[in-house]
Amino acid sequence: MFFIHIVAFLKNAAYFYRHQDYYSLFVIIPLETTMNKTDLINTIAERTGSTKTEIRCLLDEILEEISDRLADGEKETLSGFGTFTVTEKLARTGINPRTKELIVIPPHRMVKFRTGNDLQDRVTGTD
């Protein structure tokens, strides 16, 4: 019996494993690197012909405005992209995985994001 496993990881690699009853070939496919804020600024600057400084200031203002509205408990909707909302999580009990002791998780606020239809269609390829 022979199995092929495809694993997403950070490096290209492949290795062969022989088990008593079967053989496995592990093919590791590299993950795309994530885009950070600087990469986003550089990409937008290239596409628009604007300077990186202008784009950085604009992006900082947009993120600051969204953050301020969320901190005030408001909902922020970017039409076609998605909606950011703040929800209140109630206090609850949990288990410390290391010590197995019961702990109290205090109430806290949490940001949620729900994709808009345009973004969802683009990501799933149903344009």
XYZ file of C-alpha atoms in Angstrom:
127
model
C 0.000 0.000 0.000
C 1.243 3.497 -0.830
C 0.048 6.898 0.496
C 0.888 10.382 -0.736
C 0.550 13.182 1.803
C 0.640 16.804 0.703
C 1.575 19.151 3.514
C 1.709 22.950 3.425
C 4.822 24.250 5.131
C 7.366 27.031 4.826
C 10.008 25.151 2.806
C 10.059 22.914 -0.243
C 10.808 19.370 0.801
C 9.801 15.807 0.216
C 10.598 12.711 2.145
C 9.769 9.063 1.975
C 8.608 7.042 4.980
C 8.484 3.256 5.138
C 6.084 1.795 7.658
C 5.636 -1.894 8.358
C 2.464 -2.105 6.280
C 2.736 0.782 3.844
C 4.915 3.448 2.271
C 4.247 7.171 2.508
C 5.580 10.001 0.391
C 5.308 13.390 2.089
C 5.374 16.312 -0.312
C 5.671 19.629 1.459
C 4.323 22.605 -0.469
C 5.514 26.054 0.599
C 2.914 28.459 1.977
C 2.651 31.911 0.509
C 4.113 34.442 2.869
C 1.668 36.762 4.546
C 1.406 40.365 3.469
C 2.392 42.805 6.182
C 1.566 46.496 6.353
C 4.755 47.546 4.544
C 4.064 45.100 1.700
C 0.539 46.464 1.388
C 1.811 50.054 1.284
C 4.392 49.173 -1.364
C 1.815 47.368 -3.516
C -0.715 50.207 -3.350
C 1.992 52.786 -4.079
C 3.091 50.853 -7.179
C -0.475 50.440 -8.458
C -1.541 54.047 -7.896
C 1.697 55.893 -8.599
C 1.426 57.647 -5.228
C 4.312 57.923 -2.809
C 4.750 55.401 -0.035
C 4.509 58.214 2.518
C 1.102 59.294 1.203
C -0.180 55.716 1.212
C 1.197 55.071 4.726
C -0.568 58.193 6.067
C -3.827 57.246 4.335
C -3.702 53.648 5.562
C -2.870 54.774 9.107
C -5.878 57.134 9.087
C -8.215 54.413 7.783
C -7.050 51.903 10.404
C -7.207 54.523 13.159
C -10.797 55.433 12.230
C -11.885 51.785 12.164
C -10.139 51.158 15.501
C -11.743 54.210 17.123
C -15.229 53.197 16.007
C -14.733 49.632 17.246
C -13.379 50.900 20.578
C -16.609 52.918 20.926
C -18.604 49.728 20.335
C -19.797 50.754 16.872
C -20.061 48.564 13.794
C -17.841 49.375 10.797
C -19.007 48.238 7.362
C -16.845 48.483 4.267
C -19.322 47.831 1.484
C -18.429 44.755 -0.559
C -15.469 43.929 1.693
C -16.958 43.110 5.078
C -18.197 44.200 8.479
C -16.286 44.556 11.727
C -18.356 44.248 14.907
C -17.604 44.158 18.621
C -19.214 41.482 20.760
C -19.258 41.082 24.514
C -18.081 37.718 25.801
C -19.503 36.756 29.184
C -17.385 35.422 32.030
C -17.026 31.667 31.911
C -15.043 28.840 33.418
C -12.288 27.105 31.541
C -9.564 24.575 32.172
C -5.878 25.396 32.312
C -4.435 22.858 29.847
C -1.131 22.628 31.726
C -2.431 22.135 35.264
C -5.991 20.928 34.491
C -7.281 23.388 37.099
C -10.566 25.230 36.640
C -10.036 28.915 35.928
C -12.402 31.847 35.520
C -12.118 33.605 32.175
C -13.233 37.202 32.755
C -15.731 38.979 30.506
C -14.144 40.782 27.581
C -14.877 42.441 24.260
C -13.974 40.760 21.006
C -13.775 41.993 17.402
C -15.456 39.860 14.765
C -15.220 40.172 10.988
C -17.806 38.947 8.530
C -16.903 38.987 4.854
C -19.019 40.899 2.390
C -20.543 39.175 -0.628
C -18.064 40.644 -3.126
C -15.047 39.490 -1.105
C -16.585 36.086 -0.438
C -17.328 35.576 -4.148
C -13.796 36.593 -5.104
C -12.169 34.300 -2.544
C -14.319 31.286 -3.472
C -14.003 31.961 -7.200
C -17.727 32.350 -7.836
C -17.493 35.717 -9.600
